[in-house]
mmCIF file of C-alpha atoms in Angstrom:
data_model
loop_
_atom_site.group_PDB
_atom_site.id
_atom_site.type_symbol
_atom_site.label_atom_id
_atom_site.label_comp_id
_atom_site.label_asym_id
_atom_site.label_seq_id
_atom_site.Cartn_x
_atom_site.Cartn_y
_atom_site.Cartn_z
ATOM 1 C CA UNK A 24 -64.688 24.914 9.809
ATOM 2 C CA UNK A 25 -66.063 21.193 9.724
ATOM 3 C CA UNK A 26 -63.836 19.892 12.423
ATOM 4 C CA UNK A 27 -65.557 16.233 10.834
ATOM 5 C CA UNK A 28 -62.604 16.930 7.404
ATOM 6 C CA UNK A 29 -60.501 13.630 7.760
ATOM 7 C CA UNK A 30 -56.803 16.394 7.173
ATOM 8 C CA UNK A 31 -55.630 19.682 8.687
ATOM 9 C CA UNK A 32 -54.191 20.113 5.721
ATOM 10 C CA UNK A 33 -53.391 19.093 1.679
ATOM 11 C CA UNK A 34 -50.723 20.272 -0.374
ATOM 12 C CA UNK A 35 -51.813 20.209 -4.322
ATOM 13 C CA UNK A 36 -49.394 20.157 -6.448
ATOM 14 C CA UNK A 37 -46.174 18.409 -4.445
ATOM 15 C CA UNK A 38 -44.623 16.633 -8.091
ATOM 16 C CA UNK A 39 -43.034 20.809 -8.926
ATOM 17 C CA UNK A 40 -39.931 21.052 -7.693
ATOM 18 C CA UNK A 41 -41.484 24.053 -5.582
ATOM 19 C CA UNK A 42 -43.564 21.710 -4.090
ATOM 20 C CA UNK A 43 -41.520 18.801 -3.087
ATOM 21 C CA UNK A 44 -39.851 21.513 -0.777
ATOM 22 C CA UNK A 45 -42.992 22.042 0.220
ATOM 23 C CA UNK A 46 -44.158 18.424 0.730
ATOM 24 C CA UNK A 47 -40.657 17.620 2.563
ATOM 25 C CA UNK A 48 -41.018 20.727 4.598
ATOM 26 C CA UNK A 49 -44.457 20.017 6.323
ATOM 27 C CA UNK A 50 -42.855 16.240 6.911
ATOM 28 C CA UNK A 51 -40.590 17.487 9.079
ATOM 29 C CA UNK A 52 -42.374 20.179 10.782
ATOM 30 C CA UNK A 53 -46.065 18.742 11.154
ATOM 31 C CA UNK A 54 -47.414 17.612 14.821
ATOM 32 C CA UNK A 55 -46.958 14.710 15.111
ATOM 33 C CA UNK A 56 -50.253 13.368 14.456
ATOM 34 C CA UNK A 57 -50.828 15.370 11.988
ATOM 35 C CA UNK A 58 -53.782 14.230 9.442
ATOM 36 C CA UNK A 59 -52.583 15.335 5.534
ATOM 37 C CA UNK A 60 -52.653 14.596 2.542
ATOM 38 C CA UNK A 61 -50.623 15.323 -0.802
ATOM 39 C CA UNK A 62 -52.692 15.855 -3.970
ATOM 40 C CA UNK A 63 -52.284 15.933 -7.984
ATOM 41 C CA UNK A 64 -52.480 14.257 -10.456
ATOM 42 C CA UNK A 65 -49.996 11.574 -11.146
ATOM 43 C CA UNK A 66 -50.652 9.190 -9.090
ATOM 44 C CA UNK A 67 -46.945 7.873 -9.052
ATOM 45 C CA UNK A 68 -45.137 10.747 -9.465
ATOM 46 C CA UNK A 69 -46.910 11.498 -5.861
ATOM 47 C CA UNK A 70 -46.015 8.352 -4.560
ATOM 48 C CA UNK A 71 -42.565 8.464 -5.232
ATOM 49 C CA UNK A 72 -42.096 12.121 -3.519
ATOM 50 C CA UNK A 73 -44.353 10.451 -1.256
ATOM 51 C CA UNK A 74 -41.669 7.966 -0.325
ATOM 52 C CA UNK A 75 -38.620 10.480 -0.610
ATOM 53 C CA UNK A 76 -40.105 12.060 2.963
ATOM 54 C CA UNK A 77 -38.877 12.441 6.009
ATOM 55 C CA UNK A 78 -39.759 11.828 9.772
ATOM 56 C CA UNK A 79 -43.000 8.681 10.510
ATOM 57 C CA UNK A 80 -46.593 10.729 9.209
ATOM 58 C CA UNK A 81 -46.477 9.397 5.788
ATOM 59 C CA UNK A 82 -49.151 11.831 4.364
ATOM 60 C CA UNK A 83 -52.079 9.834 2.093
ATOM 61 C CA UNK A 84 -52.052 11.178 -1.316
ATOM 62 C CA UNK A 85 -55.135 12.177 -3.680
ATOM 63 C CA UNK A 86 -55.282 12.383 -7.824
ATOM 64 C CA UNK A 87 -56.578 15.828 -8.802
ATOM 65 C CA UNK A 88 -56.694 17.886 -11.413
ATOM 66 C CA UNK A 89 -57.211 21.069 -12.225
ATOM 67 C CA UNK A 90 -59.897 19.893 -15.617
ATOM 68 C CA UNK A 91 -61.675 18.003 -13.858
ATOM 69 C CA UNK A 92 -63.951 20.534 -11.874
ATOM 70 C CA UNK A 93 -65.748 17.085 -9.614
ATOM 71 C CA UNK A 94 -62.169 16.238 -8.290
ATOM 72 C CA UNK A 95 -61.283 19.559 -7.461
ATOM 73 C CA UNK A 96 -64.168 19.881 -5.334
ATOM 74 C CA UNK A 97 -64.344 16.737 -3.471
ATOM 75 C CA UNK A 98 -60.718 17.192 -2.322
ATOM 76 C CA UNK A 99 -61.808 20.864 -1.233
ATOM 77 C CA UNK A 100 -64.437 19.255 0.901
ATOM 78 C CA UNK A 101 -62.107 16.732 2.275
ATOM 79 C CA UNK A 102 -59.926 19.553 4.139
ATOM 80 C CA UNK A 103 -59.331 22.213 6.854
ATOM 81 C CA UNK A 104 -56.913 24.066 4.674
ATOM 82 C CA UNK A 105 -55.342 23.603 1.753
ATOM 83 C CA UNK A 106 -51.852 25.134 -1.061
ATOM 84 C CA UNK A 107 -51.438 25.263 -4.661
ATOM 85 C CA UNK A 108 -48.326 25.540 -5.308
ATOM 86 C CA UNK A 109 -49.307 24.768 -8.893
ATOM 87 C CA UNK A 110 -49.273 27.639 -11.642
ATOM 88 C CA UNK A 111 -49.965 29.936 -13.641
ATOM 89 C CA UNK A 112 -52.126 30.857 -11.951
ATOM 90 C CA UNK A 113 -53.915 33.125 -14.255
ATOM 91 C CA UNK A 114 -54.052 29.428 -16.059
ATOM 92 C CA UNK A 115 -54.458 27.098 -13.150
ATOM 93 C CA UNK A 116 -56.387 28.232 -10.621
ATOM 94 C CA UNK A 117 -59.226 29.814 -10.524
ATOM 95 C CA UNK A 118 -60.777 25.793 -11.503
ATOM 96 C CA UNK A 119 -59.328 25.334 -7.542
ATOM 97 C CA UNK A 120 -60.438 28.504 -5.684
ATOM 98 C CA UNK A 121 -64.076 27.904 -6.626
ATOM 99 C CA UNK A 122 -64.269 24.663 -5.083
ATOM 100 C CA UNK A 123 -62.696 26.548 -1.682
ATOM 101 C CA UNK A 124 -64.646 29.100 -2.106
ATOM 102 C CA UNK A 125 -67.771 26.786 -2.425
ATOM 103 C CA UNK A 126 -66.659 24.145 0.538
ATOM 104 C CA UNK A 127 -65.731 26.641 2.443
ATOM 105 C CA UNK A 128 -62.453 25.539 2.510
ATOM 106 C CA UNK A 129 -59.307 28.408 3.454
ATOM 107 C CA UNK A 130 -56.659 29.130 0.666
ATOM 108 C CA UNK A 131 -53.430 29.948 -0.298
ATOM 109 C CA UNK A 132 -51.276 29.496 -2.784
ATOM 110 C CA UNK A 133 -47.603 31.086 -4.317
ATOM 111 C CA UNK A 134 -48.714 33.476 -7.271
ATOM 112 C CA UNK A 135 -47.154 36.643 -8.138
ATOM 113 C CA UNK A 136 -49.435 37.194 -11.023
ATOM 114 C CA UNK A 137 -52.106 40.616 -10.649
ATOM 115 C CA UNK A 138 -54.756 39.660 -12.836
ATOM 116 C CA UNK A 139 -54.785 36.400 -9.933
ATOM 117 C CA UNK A 140 -55.797 38.017 -7.633
ATOM 118 C CA UNK A 141 -56.890 40.733 -9.058
ATOM 119 C CA UNK A 142 -59.694 38.893 -10.603
ATOM 120 C CA UNK A 143 -60.674 36.650 -7.053
ATOM 121 C CA UNK A 144 -61.674 40.207 -5.647
ATOM 122 C CA UNK A 145 -63.611 41.186 -8.249
ATOM 123 C CA UNK A 146 -65.514 37.429 -7.906
ATOM 124 C CA UNK A 147 -64.622 35.493 -5.329
ATOM 125 C CA UNK A 148 -64.227 38.338 -2.142
ATOM 126 C CA UNK A 149 -68.027 38.273 -1.080
ATOM 127 C CA UNK A 150 -68.583 34.603 -1.599
ATOM 128 C CA UNK A 151 -64.796 33.957 0.716
ATOM 129 C CA UNK A 152 -66.734 35.544 3.019
ATOM 130 C CA UNK A 153 -70.554 34.344 3.063
ATOM 131 C CA UNK A 154 -68.346 30.662 3.273
ATOM 132 C CA UNK A 155 -66.217 31.589 6.313
ATOM 133 C CA UNK A 156 -62.728 31.245 3.580
ATOM 134 C CA UNK A 157 -59.518 32.643 3.415
ATOM 135 C CA UNK A 158 -58.328 33.347 0.666
ATOM 136 C CA UNK A 159 -54.412 34.211 0.534
ATOM 137 C CA UNK A 160 -52.070 34.917 -2.121
ATOM 138 C CA UNK A 161 -49.225 36.229 -2.414
ATOM 139 C CA UNK A 162 -47.947 33.546 -0.135
ATOM 140 C CA UNK A 163 -44.229 33.007 -0.639
ATOM 141 C CA UNK A 164 -41.478 35.459 -1.300
ATOM 142 C CA UNK A 165 -44.266 37.163 -3.465
ATOM 143 C CA UNK A 166 -45.176 38.830 -0.947
ATOM 144 C CA UNK A 167 -44.871 37.780 2.684
ATOM 145 C CA UNK A 168 -41.393 39.436 2.994
ATOM 146 C CA UNK A 169 -42.179 43.343 1.892
ATOM 147 C CA UNK A 170 -46.008 41.843 4.043
ATOM 148 C CA UNK A 171 -45.082 41.301 7.093
ATOM 149 C CA UNK A 172 -41.803 42.805 7.343
ATOM 150 C CA UNK A 173 -44.132 46.188 6.845
ATOM 151 C CA UNK A 174 -45.798 45.381 9.946
ATOM 152 C CA UNK A 175 -42.444 44.779 11.904
ATOM 153 C CA UNK A 176 -42.091 48.357 11.461
ATOM 154 C CA UNK A 177 -45.113 49.494 12.112
ATOM 155 C CA UNK A 178 -45.114 47.600 15.110
ATOM 156 C CA UNK A 179 -41.699 49.390 16.036
ATOM 157 C CA UNK A 180 -42.902 52.535 15.157
ATOM 158 C CA UNK A 181 -45.980 52.308 16.592
ATOM 159 C CA UNK A 182 -44.027 51.614 19.831
ATOM 160 C CA UNK A 183 -41.336 54.552 19.145
ATOM 161 C CA UNK A 184 -44.272 56.913 18.487
ATOM 162 C CA UNK A 185 -45.792 56.439 22.088
ATOM 163 C CA UNK A 186 -48.526 53.520 21.228
ATOM 164 C CA UNK A 187 -50.464 55.641 19.380
ATOM 165 C CA UNK A 188 -49.790 56.225 15.140
ATOM 166 C CA UNK A 189 -52.053 58.915 15.780
ATOM 167 C CA UNK A 190 -50.871 60.920 11.622
ATOM 168 C CA UNK A 191 -49.796 59.309 8.130
ATOM 169 C CA UNK A 192 -47.091 57.134 8.517
ATOM 170 C CA UNK A 193 -44.746 56.302 5.107
ATOM 171 C CA UNK A 194 -43.764 53.220 4.844
ATOM 172 C CA UNK A 195 -40.790 52.282 2.030
ATOM 173 C CA UNK A 196 -39.209 48.624 1.176
ATOM 174 C CA UNK A 197 -36.134 48.570 -0.391
ATOM 175 C CA UNK A 198 -35.450 44.148 -1.448
ATOM 176 C CA UNK A 199 -31.333 43.024 -2.019
ATOM 177 C CA UNK A 200 -30.627 39.330 -3.369
ATOM 178 C CA UNK A 201 -28.475 36.875 -4.742
ATOM 179 C CA UNK A 202 -31.015 33.716 -5.910
ATOM 180 C CA UNK A 203 -32.174 32.142 -8.882
ATOM 181 C CA UNK A 204 -35.626 32.251 -8.964
ATOM 182 C CA UNK A 205 -38.417 29.747 -10.523
ATOM 183 C CA UNK A 206 -38.953 29.055 -14.072
ATOM 184 C CA UNK A 207 -43.098 28.693 -12.454
ATOM 185 C CA UNK A 208 -42.187 32.193 -11.739
ATOM 186 C CA UNK A 209 -40.779 33.128 -14.426
ATOM 187 C CA UNK A 210 -43.117 31.553 -16.786
ATOM 188 C CA UNK A 211 -45.715 33.311 -14.570
ATOM 189 C CA UNK A 212 -44.038 37.131 -15.406
ATOM 190 C CA UNK A 213 -44.362 36.457 -19.049
ATOM 191 C CA UNK A 214 -47.155 35.427 -19.156
ATOM 192 C CA UNK A 215 -48.314 38.785 -16.980
ATOM 193 C CA UNK A 216 -46.285 41.052 -18.346
ATOM 194 C CA UNK A 217 -48.231 39.503 -22.118
ATOM 195 C CA UNK A 218 -51.400 41.133 -20.407
ATOM 196 C CA UNK A 219 -51.069 45.362 -19.690
ATOM 197 C CA UNK A 220 -54.580 45.810 -21.245
ATOM 198 C CA UNK A 221 -55.817 42.480 -18.862
ATOM 199 C CA UNK A 222 -54.450 43.479 -15.788
ATOM 200 C CA UNK A 223 -55.144 47.497 -16.093
ATOM 201 C CA UNK A 224 -58.634 46.771 -16.435
ATOM 202 C CA UNK A 225 -58.610 43.947 -13.460
ATOM 203 C CA UNK A 226 -56.419 46.653 -11.417
ATOM 204 C CA UNK A 227 -59.168 49.035 -12.201
ATOM 205 C CA UNK A 228 -62.207 46.960 -11.394
ATOM 206 C CA UNK A 229 -60.277 46.281 -7.953
ATOM 207 C CA UNK A 230 -60.021 48.605 -7.459
ATOM 208 C CA UNK A 231 -62.908 49.861 -7.054
ATOM 209 C CA UNK A 232 -64.055 47.399 -5.097
ATOM 210 C CA UNK A 233 -61.558 47.607 -2.401
ATOM 211 C CA UNK A 234 -62.015 51.055 -1.721
ATOM 212 C CA UNK A 235 -66.079 50.068 -0.900
ATOM 213 C CA UNK A 236 -64.848 47.094 0.760
ATOM 214 C CA UNK A 237 -61.601 49.283 3.409
ATOM 215 C CA UNK A 238 -62.120 52.599 2.729
ATOM 216 C CA UNK A 239 -59.036 54.284 4.660
ATOM 217 C CA UNK A 240 -56.826 56.226 2.763
ATOM 218 C CA UNK A 241 -53.605 54.493 1.369
ATOM 219 C CA UNK A 242 -51.515 55.273 -0.916
ATOM 220 C CA UNK A 243 -48.514 54.919 -2.462
ATOM 221 C CA UNK A 244 -44.990 56.898 -3.142
ATOM 222 C CA UNK A 245 -43.933 58.244 -6.421
ATOM 223 C CA UNK A 246 -42.064 56.070 -8.207
ATOM 224 C CA UNK A 247 -39.117 57.072 -8.783
ATOM 225 C CA UNK A 248 -36.063 56.095 -9.285
ATOM 226 C CA UNK A 249 -32.871 57.648 -6.046
ATOM 227 C CA UNK A 250 -30.112 57.267 -3.411
ATOM 228 C CA UNK A 251 -30.713 56.034 -0.821
ATOM 229 C CA UNK A 252 -27.903 55.223 2.135
ATOM 230 C CA UNK A 253 -29.890 53.754 4.629
ATOM 231 C CA UNK A 254 -32.709 51.153 2.148
ATOM 232 C CA UNK A 255 -29.330 49.837 0.249
ATOM 233 C CA UNK A 256 -28.321 52.754 -2.492
ATOM 234 C CA UNK A 257 -29.025 52.458 -5.356
ATOM 235 C CA UNK A 258 -33.296 51.915 -5.672
ATOM 236 C CA UNK A 259 -35.125 51.137 -8.995
ATOM 237 C CA UNK A 260 -39.175 50.967 -8.746
ATOM 238 C CA UNK A 261 -39.877 47.172 -8.444
ATOM 239 C CA UNK A 262 -42.274 46.341 -10.765
ATOM 240 C CA UNK A 263 -44.013 43.332 -8.683
ATOM 241 C CA UNK A 264 -47.610 42.728 -6.634
ATOM 242 C CA UNK A 265 -45.706 43.152 -3.678
ATOM 243 C CA UNK A 266 -47.002 47.296 -2.865
ATOM 244 C CA UNK A 267 -50.582 46.049 -2.908
ATOM 245 C CA UNK A 268 -50.156 43.622 -1.793
ATOM 246 C CA UNK A 269 -49.327 45.823 1.534
ATOM 247 C CA UNK A 270 -51.276 48.478 0.847
ATOM 248 C CA UNK A 271 -53.894 45.742 1.110
ATOM 249 C CA UNK A 272 -53.243 44.932 4.223
ATOM 250 C CA UNK A 273 -52.513 48.883 5.464
ATOM 251 C CA UNK A 274 -56.304 49.175 3.741
ATOM 252 C CA UNK A 275 -57.862 46.606 6.337
ATOM 253 C CA UNK A 276 -55.912 47.473 9.829
ATOM 254 C CA UNK A 277 -56.585 50.246 11.390
ATOM 255 C CA UNK A 278 -52.510 49.109 12.731
ATOM 256 C CA UNK A 279 -51.643 51.471 10.150
ATOM 257 C CA UNK A 280 -52.028 54.776 10.923
ATOM 258 C CA UNK A 281 -55.443 57.044 9.711
ATOM 259 C CA UNK A 282 -53.520 57.588 6.359
ATOM 260 C CA UNK A 283 -50.865 55.820 5.084
ATOM 261 C CA UNK A 284 -48.315 55.369 1.841
ATOM 262 C CA UNK A 285 -45.983 52.942 0.621
ATOM 263 C CA UNK A 286 -42.462 53.035 -1.995
ATOM 264 C CA UNK A 287 -41.636 49.249 -2.986
ATOM 265 C CA UNK A 288 -37.728 49.362 -4.700
ATOM 266 C CA UNK A 289 -35.056 47.456 -5.549
ATOM 267 C CA UNK A 290 -31.004 47.696 -4.609
ATOM 268 C CA UNK A 291 -29.743 48.126 -7.365
ATOM 269 C CA UNK A 292 -26.039 47.752 -6.196
ATOM 270 C CA UNK A 293 -25.024 51.109 -8.805
ATOM 271 C CA UNK A 294 -26.101 53.833 -11.044
ATOM 272 C CA UNK A 295 -24.825 52.134 -14.525
ATOM 273 C CA UNK A 296 -26.707 48.907 -12.835
ATOM 274 C CA UNK A 297 -29.787 50.639 -12.398
ATOM 275 C CA UNK A 298 -30.376 52.068 -15.170
ATOM 276 C CA UNK A 299 -28.762 49.172 -17.649
ATOM 277 C CA UNK A 300 -32.027 47.164 -15.556
ATOM 278 C CA UNK A 301 -34.656 49.096 -16.175
ATOM 279 C CA UNK A 302 -33.293 48.782 -20.301
ATOM 280 C CA UNK A 303 -33.233 45.161 -19.635
ATOM 281 C CA UNK A 304 -36.974 45.421 -17.772
ATOM 282 C CA UNK A 305 -38.309 47.692 -20.718
ATOM 283 C CA UNK A 306 -36.926 45.355 -22.936
ATOM 284 C CA UNK A 307 -38.390 41.545 -21.104
ATOM 285 C CA UNK A 308 -42.307 43.705 -21.401
ATOM 286 C CA UNK A 309 -41.346 44.456 -24.578
ATOM 287 C CA UNK A 310 -40.385 40.921 -25.958
ATOM 288 C CA UNK A 311 -43.034 39.532 -23.612
ATOM 289 C CA UNK A 312 -46.056 40.595 -26.038
ATOM 290 C CA UNK A 313 -45.216 39.103 -29.058
ATOM 291 C CA UNK A 314 -45.349 35.269 -28.495
ATOM 292 C CA UNK A 315 -42.273 33.867 -30.224
ATOM 293 C CA UNK A 316 -39.888 35.838 -28.053
ATOM 294 C CA UNK A 317 -42.111 34.882 -25.344
ATOM 295 C CA UNK A 318 -42.066 31.272 -25.544
ATOM 296 C CA UNK A 319 -38.553 31.128 -26.546
ATOM 297 C CA UNK A 320 -37.875 33.162 -23.127
ATOM 298 C CA UNK A 321 -40.028 30.125 -21.606
ATOM 299 C CA UNK A 322 -37.280 27.800 -22.306
ATOM 300 C CA UNK A 323 -34.590 30.048 -21.091
ATOM 301 C CA UNK A 324 -35.768 28.477 -17.072
ATOM 302 C CA UNK A 325 -38.323 25.442 -17.541
ATOM 303 C CA UNK A 326 -41.150 25.058 -14.737
ATOM 304 C CA UNK A 327 -40.276 21.956 -12.452
ATOM 305 C CA UNK A 328 -36.973 22.204 -12.061
ATOM 306 C CA UNK A 329 -34.003 23.979 -9.781
ATOM 307 C CA UNK A 330 -31.166 24.803 -8.644
ATOM 308 C CA UNK A 331 -29.154 22.256 -6.957
ATOM 309 C CA UNK A 332 -29.497 22.116 -2.132
ATOM 310 C CA UNK A 333 -25.604 23.596 -2.354
ATOM 311 C CA UNK A 334 -26.092 26.235 -4.439
ATOM 312 C CA UNK A 335 -29.793 27.380 -3.394
ATOM 313 C CA UNK A 336 -27.137 27.319 0.099
ATOM 314 C CA UNK A 337 -25.581 29.935 -1.441
ATOM 315 C CA UNK A 338 -28.587 31.850 -1.884
ATOM 316 C CA UNK A 339 -29.813 35.084 0.973
ATOM 317 C CA UNK A 340 -32.578 37.671 0.395
ATOM 318 C CA UNK A 341 -33.135 41.401 2.526
ATOM 319 C CA UNK A 342 -35.475 43.451 3.179
ATOM 320 C CA UNK A 343 -35.100 47.031 4.201
ATOM 321 C CA UNK A 344 -38.382 48.697 5.606
ATOM 322 C CA UNK A 345 -38.194 52.326 6.754
ATOM 323 C CA UNK A 346 -41.821 53.665 8.533
ATOM 324 C CA UNK A 347 -41.832 57.469 9.909
ATOM 325 C CA UNK A 348 -44.945 59.371 11.315
ATOM 326 C CA UNK A 349 -44.404 62.708 12.756
ATOM 327 C CA UNK A 350 -40.575 62.283 14.271
ATOM 328 C CA UNK A 351 -40.621 59.210 14.351
ATOM 329 C CA UNK A 352 -38.948 57.133 12.575
ATOM 330 C CA UNK A 353 -37.982 53.332 12.279
ATOM 331 C CA UNK A 354 -35.517 51.182 10.175
ATOM 332 C CA UNK A 355 -35.895 47.567 10.205
ATOM 333 C CA UNK A 356 -34.683 44.216 8.453
ATOM 334 C CA UNK A 357 -36.076 40.837 7.293
ATOM 335 C CA UNK A 358 -32.913 38.608 5.795
ATOM 336 C CA UNK A 359 -33.319 34.713 4.918
ATOM 337 C CA UNK A 360 -31.529 32.187 3.439
ATOM 338 C CA UNK A 361 -32.507 31.182 -0.298
ATOM 339 C CA UNK A 362 -35.656 33.265 -1.491
ATOM 340 C CA UNK A 363 -37.246 31.412 -5.356
ATOM 341 C CA UNK A 364 -36.779 28.301 -3.515
ATOM 342 C CA UNK A 365 -36.443 27.529 0.029
ATOM 343 C CA UNK A 366 -37.960 30.388 1.899
ATOM 344 C CA UNK A 367 -40.244 30.285 -0.330
ATOM 345 C CA UNK A 368 -41.465 26.565 0.691
ATOM 346 C CA UNK A 369 -41.261 27.668 4.043
ATOM 347 C CA UNK A 370 -43.413 30.531 3.762
ATOM 348 C CA UNK A 371 -46.275 28.579 2.296
ATOM 349 C CA UNK A 372 -45.791 26.375 4.335
ATOM 350 C CA UNK A 373 -46.654 28.328 8.208
ATOM 351 C CA UNK A 374 -49.125 30.092 5.998
ATOM 352 C CA UNK A 375 -50.813 26.602 5.322
ATOM 353 C CA UNK A 376 -50.857 25.560 9.498
ATOM 354 C CA UNK A 377 -51.684 28.916 10.416
ATOM 355 C CA UNK A 378 -54.982 28.396 8.382
ATOM 356 C CA UNK A 379 -55.168 24.783 9.979
ATOM 357 C CA UNK A 380 -53.862 24.166 12.754
ATOM 358 C CA UNK A 381 -53.656 27.630 14.625
ATOM 359 C CA UNK A 382 -57.039 28.247 16.766
ATOM 360 C CA UNK A 383 -58.819 32.317 16.588
ATOM 361 C CA UNK A 384 -56.526 32.309 12.639
ATOM 362 C CA UNK A 385 -57.638 34.129 10.397
ATOM 363 C CA UNK A 386 -58.652 36.834 11.429
ATOM 364 C CA UNK A 387 -60.098 38.149 7.832
ATOM 365 C CA UNK A 388 -61.936 36.057 5.645
ATOM 366 C CA UNK A 389 -62.889 36.497 1.771
ATOM 367 C CA UNK A 390 -59.808 37.570 -0.989
ATOM 368 C CA UNK A 391 -57.184 38.814 1.248
ATOM 369 C CA UNK A 392 -53.160 38.842 1.781
ATOM 370 C CA UNK A 393 -50.478 37.017 4.129
ATOM 371 C CA UNK A 394 -51.021 39.668 7.662
ATOM 372 C CA UNK A 395 -54.785 40.012 7.360
ATOM 373 C CA UNK A 396 -55.642 36.780 7.216
ATOM 374 C CA UNK A 397 -52.395 35.900 10.116
ATOM 375 C CA UNK A 398 -50.851 38.860 11.285
ATOM 376 C CA UNK A 399 -48.798 38.591 13.543
ATOM 377 C CA UNK A 400 -48.881 35.485 13.788
ATOM 378 C CA UNK A 401 -47.287 34.332 10.822
ATOM 379 C CA UNK A 402 -44.015 36.933 11.675
ATOM 380 C CA UNK A 403 -44.175 34.645 14.885
ATOM 381 C CA UNK A 404 -44.157 31.407 13.226
ATOM 382 C CA UNK A 405 -41.392 32.920 10.674
ATOM 383 C CA UNK A 406 -39.300 33.727 13.127
ATOM 384 C CA UNK A 407 -39.863 30.489 14.813
ATOM 385 C CA UNK A 408 -38.261 28.780 10.915
ATOM 386 C CA UNK A 409 -35.270 30.834 10.774
ATOM 387 C CA UNK A 410 -36.066 34.035 8.830
ATOM 388 C CA UNK A 411 -35.244 37.485 10.929
ATOM 389 C CA UNK A 412 -37.323 40.026 11.903
ATOM 390 C CA UNK A 413 -34.793 42.675 13.330
ATOM 391 C CA UNK A 414 -35.104 46.684 14.584
ATOM 392 C CA UNK A 415 -32.341 49.137 13.292
ATOM 393 C CA UNK A 416 -30.540 46.356 10.754
#
């Protein structure tokens, strides 16, 4: 990465609610004197965000628009690493990714859209490797607590198993939370649910390529509801991107043992809630495929808005991870505050700083997961920032 670029890092999309939280986090946490910038299509709104930032290292402001490829190319050429909070990513994300690949600029985002990630894998993985950049998706609550949490459990399991995982490994993750999620996340989920055929096609294509690039033996555990008191009670399979991310990390890293399988669940709070939740998810999947219903659902949680600071302060999450190899077993927990906004802003910002500032990173280039990019360094950064990674919790 060229040392002559004027910025260490740039945040694209700072005028949105989550983008604004990221801007404030970076303003507080960046090392003194780090050159950085905020980018977006509306300079007046960027100026408003910048005026409210703490600290004495103000960012420069750059106008760039996803509909103007030349502006994105110029943006990517001026920084070592760039983070985007502008979604839905299937609609707005690819032009910026293309610009980062062309310029050899590290990129990270908050997407939880499987079709977008699979599309990038198919179209840009090899080109990004050739240009020496990492394209790191899913750097918020989707999917860092699960990705980094399983890596943490793998490290603990390795110690428990005598320093080497020499047999098949299984891991299960179960998430519980109390929080409101962003309008952008809500909109992205509805857009993804509306395209089941495209999602399935992109997934099949990506899986063929992943098996070629990373031929390790990796798979999922049977996705069935069940009760498991150690992981939180009644568990329901959770149809998010997180299992795909965890299994991609396991494909790429030998640390996960010669064979790895993963199961991903939501703690439901009881059998009745499990049944009701399953029915609700099924109804939402169907409603999202009907245009008028989908547009009405989007209005329930508009993008660009979010809860106040007091509401966020009451929010929390925890992900319990159990990992096994032979007779060895560990139970670990990742936990933190408001997952949809504050912790998501923290996770994206720490990933961006790791890509831009930490010597020797990213560890892998191409379209990669957070763990593939930063490995244990990601856990170190998040622990220093206040997230908890614990064993036997």
